Amino acid sequence: EFTGEERYREAFINLCNSLVEKQHDNGFWMDYHPNSLEKGRMHPRSNIWYAESLIEGYELTGDRRYLEAAYRTGKAVVDWQKKDGVIYYRNYTEPERMNRSSICGSAVSFAGILWLKLREHGYKEEFEKPIQEAARWVMQNRFAADHPDPNLRGAFLETRRRHKDDRTLIRVRDIATSFGLRFLAIYYQTYYGV
């Protein structure tokens, strides 16, 4: 779209075709890192990136296979979301193995973006509840604009917990802010026209 060169369009369509072919029945791409088929581990953002690109492929071509593959991912990601709206960083094919030690605010927002885009293409009712839960969670889990630490002021929550030398380290990662801003912009445009 940016260059107008057909070769880029063809490369993108080839990638979309590959994503459709390589998607597992569970809606994810288990053969590709950071997912792990052997460990049953699924990374929250990478799968949503693939699904978002498939929606863009659908918008470019009208090929419903792309939209249907993105829908499978969107539907599967609903299972990652907890009652309070949070999504954790480590997800597994066996939900009871979920690792609750790290909060993935970027995944909450990115899932919301995917669900909003699917809603725009006809899946209105199915994703309404998770969209609203994601929006509520994102709004309630930000640092205040007047937070004493200028590095955290206004940031959206994302944590990674690690253990090292008999200590627990908790890091707040700023990656959630960029996804949170995108999500809220699309959310407010969708529901309020602003």
Coordinates of N, CA, C and O in Angstrom, one line a residue:
E1 N 0.8 -1.2 0.0 CA 0.0 0.0 0.0 C 0.9 1.3 0.0 O 0.5 2.3 -0.6
F2 N 2.0 1.2 0.7 CA 2.9 2.4 0.8 C 3.6 2.6 -0.5 O 3.7 3.8 -1.0
T3 N 4.2 1.6 -1.0 CA 5.1 1.8 -2.2 C 4.3 1.7 -3.5 O 4.7 2.2 -4.6
G4 N 3.2 1.0 -3.5 CA 2.4 0.7 -4.7 C 3.1 -0.4 -5.6 O 2.6 -0.7 -6.7
E5 N 4.2 -1.0 -5.1 CA 4.9 -2.0 -5.9 C 4.2 -3.4 -5.7 O 4.0 -3.9 -4.6
E6 N 3.9 -4.0 -6.8 CA 3.2 -5.3 -6.8 C 4.0 -6.4 -6.1 O 3.4 -7.3 -5.5
R7 N 5.3 -6.3 -6.2 CA 6.1 -7.4 -5.6 C 5.9 -7.5 -4.0 O 5.9 -8.5 -3.4
Y8 N 5.7 -6.3 -3.4 CA 5.4 -6.3 -2.0 C 4.1 -6.9 -1.6 O 3.9 -7.6 -0.7
R9 N 3.1 -6.6 -2.5 CA 1.8 -7.2 -2.3 C 1.8 -8.7 -2.4 O 1.2 -9.4 -1.6
E10 N 2.5 -9.2 -3.4 CA 2.6 -10.6 -3.7 C 3.3 -11.3 -2.5 O 2.9 -12.4 -2.1
A11 N 4.4 -10.7 -2.0 CA 5.1 -11.3 -0.9 C 4.2 -11.3 0.4 O 4.2 -12.4 1.1
F12 N 3.4 -10.3 0.6 CA 2.5 -10.3 1.7 C 1.4 -11.4 1.6 O 1.1 -12.1 2.5
I13 N 0.9 -11.5 0.4 CA -0.1 -12.5 0.2 C 0.5 -13.9 0.3 O -0.2 -14.8 0.9
N14 N 1.7 -14.1 -0.1 CA 2.3 -15.4 0.1 C 2.5 -15.7 1.6 O 2.3 -16.9 2.0
L15 N 2.9 -14.7 2.3 CA 3.0 -14.9 3.8 C 1.6 -15.2 4.4 O 1.6 -16.1 5.3
C16 N 0.6 -14.6 4.0 CA -0.7 -14.9 4.5 C -1.1 -16.3 4.2 O -1.7 -17.0 5.0
N17 N -0.9 -16.7 2.9 CA -1.2 -18.1 2.6 C -0.4 -19.1 3.4 O -0.9 -20.1 3.9
S18 N 0.9 -18.8 3.7 CA 1.7 -19.6 4.6 C 1.1 -19.7 6.0 O 1.1 -20.8 6.6
L19 N 0.7 -18.6 6.5 CA 0.1 -18.6 7.8 C -1.2 -19.4 7.9 O -1.4 -20.2 8.9
V20 N -2.0 -19.4 6.9 CA -3.2 -20.2 6.8 C -2.8 -21.7 6.8 O -3.4 -22.5 7.6
E21 N -1.8 -22.0 6.0 CA -1.4 -23.4 5.9 C -0.8 -24.0 7.2 O -0.9 -25.1 7.5
K22 N 0.0 -23.1 7.9 CA 0.7 -23.6 9.0 C 0.1 -23.4 10.4 O 0.6 -23.7 11.4
Q23 N -1.1 -22.8 10.4 CA -1.9 -22.7 11.6 C -2.3 -24.0 12.1 O -2.9 -24.8 11.4
H24 N -2.1 -24.2 13.4 CA -2.6 -25.5 14.0 C -4.1 -25.4 14.3 O -4.7 -24.3 14.3
D25 N -4.7 -26.5 14.6 CA -6.1 -26.6 14.9 C -6.5 -25.7 16.1 O -7.7 -25.3 16.2
N26 N -5.6 -25.5 17.0 CA -5.9 -24.7 18.2 C -5.9 -23.2 17.9 O -6.1 -22.4 18.8
G27 N -5.6 -22.8 16.7 CA -5.6 -21.4 16.3 C -4.3 -20.7 16.4 O -4.2 -19.5 16.1
F28 N -3.2 -21.4 16.8 CA -1.9 -20.8 17.0 C -0.9 -21.5 16.0 O -1.2 -22.4 15.3
W29 N 0.3 -21.0 16.0 CA 1.4 -21.4 15.1 C 2.4 -22.1 16.0 O 3.4 -21.5 16.4
M30 N 2.1 -23.3 16.4 CA 2.9 -24.0 17.4 C 4.3 -24.4 17.0 O 5.2 -24.7 17.8
D31 N 4.6 -24.4 15.7 CA 5.9 -24.8 15.2 C 6.9 -23.7 15.2 O 8.1 -24.0 14.8
Y32 N 6.5 -22.5 15.6 CA 7.4 -21.4 15.5 C 7.7 -20.7 16.9 O 6.7 -20.5 17.6
H33 N 8.9 -20.5 17.1 CA 9.4 -19.8 18.3 C 8.7 -18.4 18.4 O 8.6 -17.8 17.3
P34 N 8.3 -17.9 19.5 CA 8.5 -18.4 20.9 C 7.5 -19.4 21.3 O 7.5 -19.8 22.5
N35 N 6.6 -19.9 20.5 CA 5.7 -21.0 20.8 C 6.6 -22.3 20.9 O 7.6 -22.3 20.3
S36 N 6.1 -23.3 21.5 CA 6.8 -24.6 21.6 C 5.8 -25.7 21.6 O 5.1 -25.9 22.6
L37 N 5.7 -26.4 20.5 CA 4.8 -27.6 20.4 C 5.2 -28.7 21.4 O 4.4 -29.2 22.1
E38 N 6.5 -28.9 21.6 CA 7.0 -29.9 22.5 C 6.6 -29.6 24.0 O 6.3 -30.4 24.8
K39 N 6.8 -28.3 24.4 CA 6.4 -27.9 25.7 C 5.0 -27.4 25.9 O 4.5 -27.2 27.0
G40 N 4.3 -27.3 24.8 CA 2.9 -26.9 24.8 C 2.7 -25.4 25.2 O 1.7 -25.0 25.6
R41 N 3.8 -24.7 25.0 CA 3.8 -23.3 25.4 C 3.4 -22.4 24.3 O 3.8 -22.6 23.1
M42 N 2.7 -21.3 24.6 CA 2.2 -20.4 23.6 C 2.5 -19.0 24.0 O 2.2 -18.6 25.2
H43 N 3.1 -18.2 23.2 CA 3.4 -16.8 23.4 C 2.2 -15.9 23.1 O 1.7 -16.0 22.0
P44 N 1.8 -15.0 23.9 CA 0.6 -14.3 23.7 C 0.6 -13.3 22.5 O -0.3 -13.3 21.7
R45 N 1.7 -12.5 22.3 CA 1.7 -11.5 21.3 C 2.0 -12.1 19.9 O 1.4 -11.7 18.9
S46 N 2.9 -13.0 19.8 CA 3.3 -13.5 18.4 C 2.1 -14.0 17.7 O 2.0 -13.8 16.5
N47 N 1.3 -14.8 18.3 CA 0.1 -15.4 17.7 C -0.9 -14.3 17.2 O -1.5 -14.4 16.2
I48 N -1.0 -13.3 18.1 CA -1.9 -12.2 17.7 C -1.4 -11.4 16.6 O -2.1 -10.9 15.7
W49 N -0.1 -11.2 16.5 CA 0.5 -10.5 15.3 C 0.2 -11.2 14.0 O -0.2 -10.6 13.1
Y50 N 0.3 -12.5 14.1 CA 0.0 -13.3 12.9 C -1.5 -13.1 12.5 O -1.8 -12.9 11.3
A51 N -2.3 -13.2 13.5 CA -3.8 -13.0 13.2 C -4.1 -11.6 12.7 O -4.9 -11.4 11.8
E52 N -3.4 -10.6 13.3 CA -3.7 -9.2 12.8 C -3.3 -9.1 11.4 O -4.0 -8.4 10.6
S53 N -2.1 -9.7 11.0 CA -1.7 -9.5 9.6 C -2.7 -10.3 8.7 O -2.9 -9.8 7.5
L54 N -3.3 -11.3 9.2 CA -4.3 -12.0 8.3 C -5.5 -11.2 8.1 O -6.1 -11.2 7.0
I55 N -5.9 -10.4 9.1 CA -7.0 -9.5 8.9 C -6.6 -8.4 7.9 O -7.4 -8.1 7.0
E56 N -5.4 -7.9 7.9 CA -4.9 -7.0 6.9 C -4.9 -7.6 5.5 O -5.3 -7.0 4.5
G57 N -4.5 -8.9 5.5 CA -4.6 -9.7 4.2 C -6.0 -9.8 3.7 O -6.3 -9.6 2.5
Y58 N -7.0 -10.0 4.6 CA -8.4 -10.1 4.2 C -8.8 -8.7 3.7 O -9.5 -8.7 2.6
E59 N -8.5 -7.7 4.3 CA -8.9 -6.3 3.9 C -8.3 -6.0 2.5 O -8.9 -5.3 1.7
L60 N -7.1 -6.5 2.3 CA -6.5 -6.2 1.0 C -7.0 -7.1 -0.2 O -7.2 -6.6 -1.3
T61 N -7.4 -8.3 0.1 CA -7.8 -9.3 -0.9 C -9.2 -9.7 -0.9 O -9.8 -10.2 -1.9
G62 N -9.9 -9.7 0.3 CA -11.2 -10.2 0.4 C -11.2 -11.7 0.5 O -12.3 -12.3 0.6
D63 N -10.1 -12.3 0.7 CA -10.0 -13.8 0.8 C -10.4 -14.2 2.2 O -9.7 -13.9 3.2
R64 N -11.6 -14.8 2.3 CA -12.1 -15.2 3.6 C -11.3 -16.2 4.4 O -11.5 -16.3 5.7
R65 N -10.5 -16.9 3.8 CA -9.6 -17.8 4.5 C -8.8 -17.1 5.6 O -8.5 -17.6 6.7
Y66 N -8.3 -15.9 5.2 CA -7.5 -15.1 6.1 C -8.3 -14.7 7.3 O -7.9 -14.8 8.5
L67 N -9.5 -14.2 7.1 CA -10.4 -13.8 8.2 C -10.8 -14.9 9.1 O -10.8 -14.8 10.3
E68 N -11.0 -16.1 8.5 CA -11.4 -17.3 9.3 C -10.2 -17.8 10.1 O -10.4 -18.2 11.3
A69 N -9.0 -17.7 9.6 CA -7.8 -18.1 10.4 C -7.6 -17.1 11.5 O -7.3 -17.5 12.7
A70 N -7.8 -15.8 11.3 CA -7.7 -14.8 12.3 C -8.8 -15.0 13.4 O -8.5 -14.9 14.6
Y71 N -9.9 -15.4 13.0 CA -11.0 -15.7 13.9 C -10.7 -16.8 14.8 O -10.9 -16.8 16.0
R72 N -10.1 -17.9 14.3 CA -9.7 -19.0 15.1 C -8.7 -18.6 16.2 O -8.8 -19.0 17.4
T73 N -7.8 -17.7 15.9 CA -6.9 -17.2 16.9 C -7.6 -16.4 17.9 O -7.4 -16.5 19.1
G74 N -8.5 -15.4 17.4 CA -9.2 -14.6 18.3 C -10.0 -15.4 19.3 O -10.1 -15.0 20.5
K75 N -10.7 -16.4 18.8 CA -11.5 -17.2 19.6 C -10.7 -18.0 20.7 O -11.1 -18.1 21.8
A76 N -9.5 -18.5 20.3 CA -8.6 -19.2 21.2 C -8.1 -18.3 22.3 O -7.9 -18.7 23.4
V77 N -7.8 -17.1 21.9 CA -7.2 -16.1 22.9 C -8.1 -15.8 24.0 O -7.7 -15.5 25.1
V78 N -9.4 -15.9 23.7 CA -10.4 -15.6 24.7 C -10.2 -16.6 25.9 O -10.4 -16.2 27.1
D79 N -9.7 -17.8 25.7 CA -9.5 -18.7 26.8 C -8.3 -18.3 27.6 O -8.2 -18.8 28.8
W80 N -7.4 -17.5 27.1 CA -6.3 -17.0 28.0 C -6.8 -15.9 29.0 O -6.2 -15.7 30.0
Q81 N -7.8 -15.2 28.6 CA -8.3 -14.1 29.5 C -9.0 -14.6 30.7 O -9.8 -15.4 30.6
K82 N -8.5 -14.1 31.8 CA -9.1 -14.4 33.1 C -10.4 -13.6 33.4 O -10.6 -12.6 32.7
K83 N -11.1 -13.9 34.5 CA -12.4 -13.2 34.8 C -12.2 -11.7 35.0 O -13.0 -10.9 34.6
D84 N -11.0 -11.3 35.5 CA -10.8 -9.9 35.7 C -10.2 -9.2 34.5 O -10.0 -8.0 34.5
G85 N -10.0 -9.9 33.4 CA -9.6 -9.3 32.1 C -8.1 -9.5 31.8 O -7.7 -9.3 30.7
V86 N -7.3 -10.0 32.8 CA -5.9 -10.1 32.6 C -5.5 -11.3 31.7 O -6.3 -12.3 31.6
I87 N -4.4 -11.2 31.1 CA -3.8 -12.3 30.3 C -2.3 -12.4 30.8 O -1.7 -11.4 31.0
Y88 N -1.9 -13.6 31.1 CA -0.6 -13.8 31.6 C 0.4 -14.1 30.4 O 0.0 -14.4 29.3
Y89 N 1.7 -13.9 30.8 CA 2.7 -14.1 29.7 C 2.9 -15.5 29.2 O 3.1 -15.7 28.1
R90 N 2.9 -16.5 30.1 CA 3.1 -17.9 29.7 C 1.7 -18.6 29.7 O 1.1 -18.7 30.7
N91 N 1.4 -19.1 28.5 CA 0.2 -19.8 28.4 C 0.5 -21.2 27.8 O 1.5 -21.3 27.0
Y92 N -0.3 -22.2 28.1 CA 0.0 -23.6 27.7 C -1.2 -24.2 27.1 O -2.3 -23.8 27.3
T93 N -1.0 -25.3 26.3 CA -2.1 -26.0 25.7 C -2.9 -26.7 26.8 O -4.1 -26.9 26.6
E94 N -2.3 -26.9 28.0 CA -3.1 -27.4 29.1 C -3.3 -26.2 30.0 O -2.3 -25.7 30.7
P95 N -4.5 -25.6 30.1 CA -4.7 -24.3 30.8 C -4.3 -24.3 32.3 O -3.9 -23.3 32.8
E96 N -4.4 -25.5 32.9 CA -4.0 -25.6 34.3 C -2.5 -25.3 34.6 O -2.1 -25.0 35.7
R97 N -1.7 -25.4 33.5 CA -0.3 -25.1 33.7 C 0.0 -23.6 33.5 O 1.2 -23.2 33.7
M98 N -0.9 -22.8 33.3 CA -0.7 -21.3 33.1 C 0.2 -20.8 34.2 O 0.0 -21.1 35.4
N99 N 1.1 -20.0 33.8 CA 2.1 -19.3 34.8 C 1.6 -17.9 35.1 O 1.6 -17.1 34.2
R100 N 1.1 -17.7 36.3 CA 0.5 -16.4 36.7 C 1.6 -15.5 37.3 O 1.2 -14.4 37.8
S101 N 2.9 -15.8 37.1 CA 3.9 -14.9 37.7 C 4.1 -13.6 37.0 O 4.7 -12.7 37.5
S102 N 3.8 -13.5 35.7 CA 4.0 -12.3 34.9 C 2.8 -11.9 34.2 O 2.1 -12.7 33.5
I103 N 2.4 -10.6 34.4 CA 1.2 -10.0 33.8 C 1.6 -9.5 32.4 O 2.5 -8.7 32.3
C104 N 0.8 -9.8 31.4 CA 1.1 -9.4 30.1 C 0.1 -8.4 29.6 O -0.8 -8.7 28.8
G105 N 0.2 -7.1 30.1 CA -0.7 -6.1 29.7 C -0.7 -5.8 28.2 O -1.7 -5.5 27.7
S106 N 0.4 -6.0 27.6 CA 0.5 -5.8 26.1 C -0.4 -6.8 25.4 O -1.1 -6.5 24.4
A107 N -0.5 -8.1 25.9 CA -1.4 -9.1 25.4 C -2.8 -8.8 25.6 O -3.7 -9.0 24.7
V108 N -3.2 -8.2 26.8 CA -4.5 -7.8 27.0 C -5.0 -6.8 26.0 O -6.0 -6.9 25.3
S109 N -4.2 -5.8 25.7 CA -4.5 -4.7 24.8 C -4.5 -5.3 23.3 O -5.3 -5.0 22.5
F110 N -3.5 -6.1 23.0 CA -3.3 -6.6 21.6 C -4.5 -7.6 21.3 O -5.0 -7.6 20.2
A111 N -4.9 -8.4 22.3 CA -6.1 -9.2 22.1 C -7.3 -8.3 21.9 O -8.1 -8.6 21.0
G112 N -7.4 -7.2 22.6 CA -8.5 -6.3 22.4 C -8.5 -5.7 21.0 O -9.6 -5.6 20.4
I113 N -7.4 -5.4 20.5 CA -7.2 -4.9 19.1 C -7.7 -6.0 18.2 O -8.5 -5.7 17.3
L114 N -7.3 -7.2 18.3 CA -7.7 -8.3 17.4 C -9.2 -8.5 17.5 O -9.9 -8.5 16.5
W115 N -9.8 -8.5 18.7 CA -11.2 -8.7 18.8 C -12.0 -7.5 18.2 O -13.0 -7.8 17.6
L116 N -11.5 -6.3 18.4 CA -12.2 -5.2 17.8 C -12.2 -5.2 16.3 O -13.2 -4.9 15.6
K117 N -11.0 -5.7 15.7 CA -10.9 -5.8 14.3 C -11.9 -6.9 13.8 O -12.5 -6.8 12.7
L118 N -11.9 -8.0 14.5 CA -12.9 -9.1 14.1 C -14.3 -8.6 14.2 O -15.1 -8.9 13.4
R119 N -14.6 -7.8 15.3 CA -15.9 -7.3 15.4 C -16.3 -6.4 14.2 O -17.4 -6.5 13.7
E120 N -15.3 -5.6 13.8 CA -15.6 -4.8 12.6 C -15.9 -5.6 11.3 O -16.6 -5.1 10.5
H121 N -15.4 -6.8 11.3 CA -15.7 -7.7 10.1 C -16.8 -8.7 10.4 O -16.8 -9.8 9.7
G122 N -17.7 -8.4 11.3 CA -18.9 -9.2 11.5 C -19.0 -10.1 12.7 O -20.1 -10.6 13.0
Y123 N -18.0 -10.2 13.5 CA -18.0 -11.0 14.7 C -18.3 -10.1 15.9 O -17.5 -10.0 16.8
K124 N -19.5 -9.5 15.9 CA -19.8 -8.5 16.9 C -20.1 -9.0 18.3 O -19.6 -8.6 19.2
E125 N -21.0 -10.0 18.4 CA -21.5 -10.4 19.7 C -20.5 -11.3 20.4 O -20.3 -11.2 21.6
E126 N -19.8 -12.1 19.6 CA -18.9 -13.1 20.2 C -17.8 -12.5 21.1 O -17.4 -13.1 22.1
F127 N -17.3 -11.4 20.6 CA -16.1 -10.8 21.3 C -16.5 -9.6 22.2 O -15.6 -9.0 22.8
E128 N -17.7 -9.3 22.3 CA -18.1 -8.1 23.1 C -17.7 -8.2 24.6 O -17.1 -7.3 25.1
K129 N -17.9 -9.3 25.2 CA -17.5 -9.5 26.6 C -16.0 -9.4 26.8 O -15.6 -8.6 27.7
P130 N -15.2 -10.1 26.0 CA -13.8 -10.0 26.3 C -13.2 -8.6 25.9 O -12.3 -8.2 26.6
I131 N -13.8 -7.9 25.0 CA -13.4 -6.6 24.6 C -13.6 -5.7 25.8 O -12.7 -4.9 26.2
Q132 N -14.8 -5.8 26.4 CA -15.1 -4.9 27.6 C -14.3 -5.3 28.8 O -13.8 -4.4 29.5
E133 N -14.0 -6.5 29.0 CA -13.1 -7.0 30.1 C -11.7 -6.4 29.9 O -11.1 -6.0 30.8
A134 N -11.2 -6.5 28.7 CA -9.9 -6.0 28.4 C -9.8 -4.5 28.6 O -8.9 -4.0 29.2
A135 N -10.8 -3.7 28.1 CA -10.9 -2.3 28.3 C -10.9 -1.9 29.8 O -10.2 -1.0 30.2
R136 N -11.7 -2.6 30.5 CA -11.8 -2.3 32.0 C -10.4 -2.6 32.6 O -9.9 -1.8 33.4
W137 N -9.8 -3.8 32.3 CA -8.5 -4.1 32.9 C -7.4 -3.1 32.6 O -6.7 -2.6 33.4
V138 N -7.4 -2.7 31.3 CA -6.4 -1.7 30.9 C -6.5 -0.4 31.6 O -5.6 0.2 32.0
M139 N -7.8 0.1 31.7 CA -8.0 1.3 32.4 C -7.7 1.3 33.9 O -7.2 2.3 34.5
Q140 N -7.9 0.1 34.5 CA -7.6 0.0 35.9 C -6.2 -0.3 36.3 O -5.8 -0.3 37.4
N141 N -5.4 -0.7 35.3 CA -4.0 -1.2 35.6 C -3.0 -0.4 34.8 O -2.2 -0.9 34.1
R142 N -3.1 0.9 35.1 CA -2.1 1.9 34.6 C -1.5 2.6 35.8 O -2.1 2.7 36.8
F143 N -0.3 3.1 35.6 CA 0.3 4.0 36.6 C -0.3 5.4 36.5 O -0.5 5.9 35.4
A144 N -0.5 6.0 37.6 CA -1.0 7.4 37.6 C -0.1 8.3 36.9 O 1.1 8.2 36.8
A145 N -0.8 9.3 36.3 CA 0.0 10.4 35.5 C 0.9 11.2 36.5 O 1.9 11.8 36.0
D146 N 0.6 11.2 37.8 CA 1.4 11.9 38.7 C 2.3 10.9 39.6 O 2.7 11.3 40.7
H147 N 2.5 9.7 39.1 CA 3.3 8.8 39.8 C 4.7 9.4 40.2 O 5.3 10.1 39.4
P148 N 5.2 9.1 41.4 CA 6.5 9.7 41.8 C 7.7 9.3 40.9 O 8.6 10.1 40.8
D149 N 7.6 8.1 40.3 CA 8.7 7.7 39.4 C 8.4 8.2 38.0 O 7.4 7.7 37.4
P150 N 9.1 9.1 37.4 CA 8.8 9.6 36.1 C 8.9 8.5 35.0 O 8.3 8.7 34.0
N151 N 9.6 7.4 35.3 CA 9.7 6.4 34.3 C 8.4 5.5 34.2 O 8.2 4.8 33.3
L152 N 7.5 5.7 35.3 CA 6.3 4.9 35.3 C 5.1 5.8 35.1 O 4.0 5.2 34.8
R153 N 5.2 7.1 35.1 CA 4.0 8.0 35.0 C 3.2 7.6 33.7 O 3.8 7.7 32.6
G154 N 2.0 7.3 33.9 CA 1.1 7.1 32.8 C 1.3 5.7 32.1 O 0.6 5.4 31.1
A155 N 2.2 5.0 32.5 CA 2.5 3.7 31.8 C 1.5 2.6 32.1 O 0.8 2.7 33.1
F156 N 1.4 1.7 31.1 CA 0.4 0.6 31.3 C 1.2 -0.6 31.9 O 2.4 -0.8 31.6
L157 N 0.5 -1.4 32.6 CA 1.1 -2.5 33.4 C 1.5 -3.7 32.6 O 0.7 -4.2 31.8
E158 N 2.8 -4.1 32.7 CA 3.3 -5.3 32.2 C 4.5 -5.7 33.1 O 5.4 -4.9 33.3
T159 N 4.5 -6.9 33.6 CA 5.5 -7.3 34.5 C 6.2 -8.6 34.0 O 5.5 -9.4 33.4
R160 N 7.4 -8.8 34.4 CA 8.1 -10.1 34.2 C 8.8 -10.4 35.6 O 9.5 -9.6 36.1
R161 N 8.5 -11.6 36.1 CA 9.1 -12.0 37.3 C 10.1 -13.1 37.0 O 9.9 -14.0 36.3
R162 N 11.3 -12.9 37.6 CA 12.4 -13.9 37.4 C 13.0 -14.1 38.8 O 13.0 -13.3 39.7
H163 N 13.7 -15.3 38.9 CA 14.4 -15.6 40.1 C 15.9 -15.7 39.8 O 16.3 -16.3 38.8
K164 N 16.7 -15.0 40.7 CA 18.2 -15.0 40.4 C 18.8 -14.9 41.8 O 18.5 -14.0 42.6
D165 N 19.8 -15.8 42.0 CA 20.6 -15.7 43.3 C 19.7 -15.6 44.5 O 19.9 -14.8 45.4
D166 N 18.7 -16.5 44.6 CA 17.8 -16.5 45.7 C 17.0 -15.2 45.9 O 16.6 -14.9 47.0
R167 N 16.9 -14.5 44.9 CA 16.1 -13.2 44.9 C 15.0 -13.3 43.8 O 15.2 -14.0 42.8
T168 N 13.9 -12.6 44.1 CA 12.9 -12.5 43.1 C 13.0 -11.1 42.5 O 12.9 -10.1 43.2
L169 N 13.1 -11.0 41.2 CA 13.2 -9.7 40.5 C 11.9 -9.5 39.7 O 11.5 -10.4 39.0
I170 N 11.3 -8.4 39.9 CA 10.1 -8.0 39.1 C 10.5 -6.8 38.3 O 10.9 -5.8 38.8
R171 N 10.3 -6.9 37.0 CA 10.5 -5.8 36.1 C 9.2 -5.3 35.5 O 8.3 -6.1 35.2
V172 N 9.1 -4.0 35.4 CA 7.9 -3.4 34.8 C 8.4 -3.1 33.4 O 9.4 -2.3 33.2
R173 N 7.8 -3.6 32.4 CA 8.2 -3.4 31.0 C 7.3 -2.4 30.3 O 6.0 -2.5 30.4
D174 N 7.8 -1.5 29.5 CA 7.0 -0.4 28.9 C 6.3 -0.9 27.6 O 5.5 -0.1 27.0
I175 N 6.5 -2.1 27.2 CA 5.9 -2.5 25.9 C 4.4 -2.5 26.0 O 3.7 -2.3 25.0
A176 N 3.8 -2.6 27.1 CA 2.3 -2.5 27.3 C 1.7 -1.2 26.9 O 0.6 -1.1 26.4
T177 N 2.5 -0.1 27.1 CA 2.0 1.2 26.8 C 1.6 1.4 25.3 O 0.6 1.9 25.0
S178 N 2.5 1.0 24.4 CA 2.2 1.2 23.0 C 1.0 0.4 22.6 O 0.2 0.9 21.8
F179 N 0.8 -0.8 23.1 CA -0.3 -1.6 22.7 C -1.6 -1.0 23.4 O -2.7 -1.0 22.8
G180 N -1.4 -0.6 24.6 CA -2.6 0.0 25.3 C -3.1 1.2 24.6 O -4.3 1.4 24.5
L181 N -2.2 2.1 24.2 CA -2.6 3.3 23.4 C -3.4 2.9 22.1 O -4.4 3.5 21.8
R182 N -2.8 2.0 21.4 CA -3.5 1.5 20.2 C -4.9 1.0 20.5 O -5.8 1.3 19.8
F183 N -4.9 0.1 21.5 CA -6.2 -0.5 21.8 C -7.2 0.6 22.2 O -8.4 0.6 21.7
L184 N -6.9 1.5 23.1 CA -7.8 2.5 23.6 C -8.3 3.4 22.4 O -9.4 3.8 22.3
A185 N -7.3 3.7 21.5 CA -7.7 4.5 20.4 C -8.7 3.8 19.5 O -9.8 4.5 19.1
I186 N -8.5 2.6 19.2 CA -9.5 1.8 18.4 C -10.8 1.6 19.2 O -11.9 1.7 18.6
Y187 N -10.7 1.3 20.4 CA -11.9 1.1 21.3 C -12.8 2.4 21.3 O -14.0 2.3 21.0
Y188 N -12.2 3.6 21.5 CA -13.0 4.8 21.6 C -13.5 5.2 20.2 O -14.6 5.7 20.1
Q189 N -12.8 4.9 19.2 CA -13.3 5.1 17.8 C -14.5 4.2 17.5 O -15.5 4.6 17.0
T190 N -14.4 2.9 17.9 CA -15.4 2.0 17.7 C -16.7 2.3 18.5 O -17.8 2.3 17.9
Y191 N -16.6 2.6 19.7 CA -17.8 2.8 20.6 C -18.3 4.2 20.7 O -19.4 4.4 21.0
Y192 N -17.4 5.2 20.5 CA -17.8 6.6 20.7 C -17.5 7.5 19.5 O -17.8 8.6 19.5
G193 N -16.9 6.9 18.4 CA -16.7 7.7 17.2 C -15.7 8.8 17.4 O -15.7 9.8 16.6
V194 N -14.8 8.7 18.4 CA -13.8 9.7 18.6 C -12.4 9.2 18.5 O -12.1 8.1 18.6

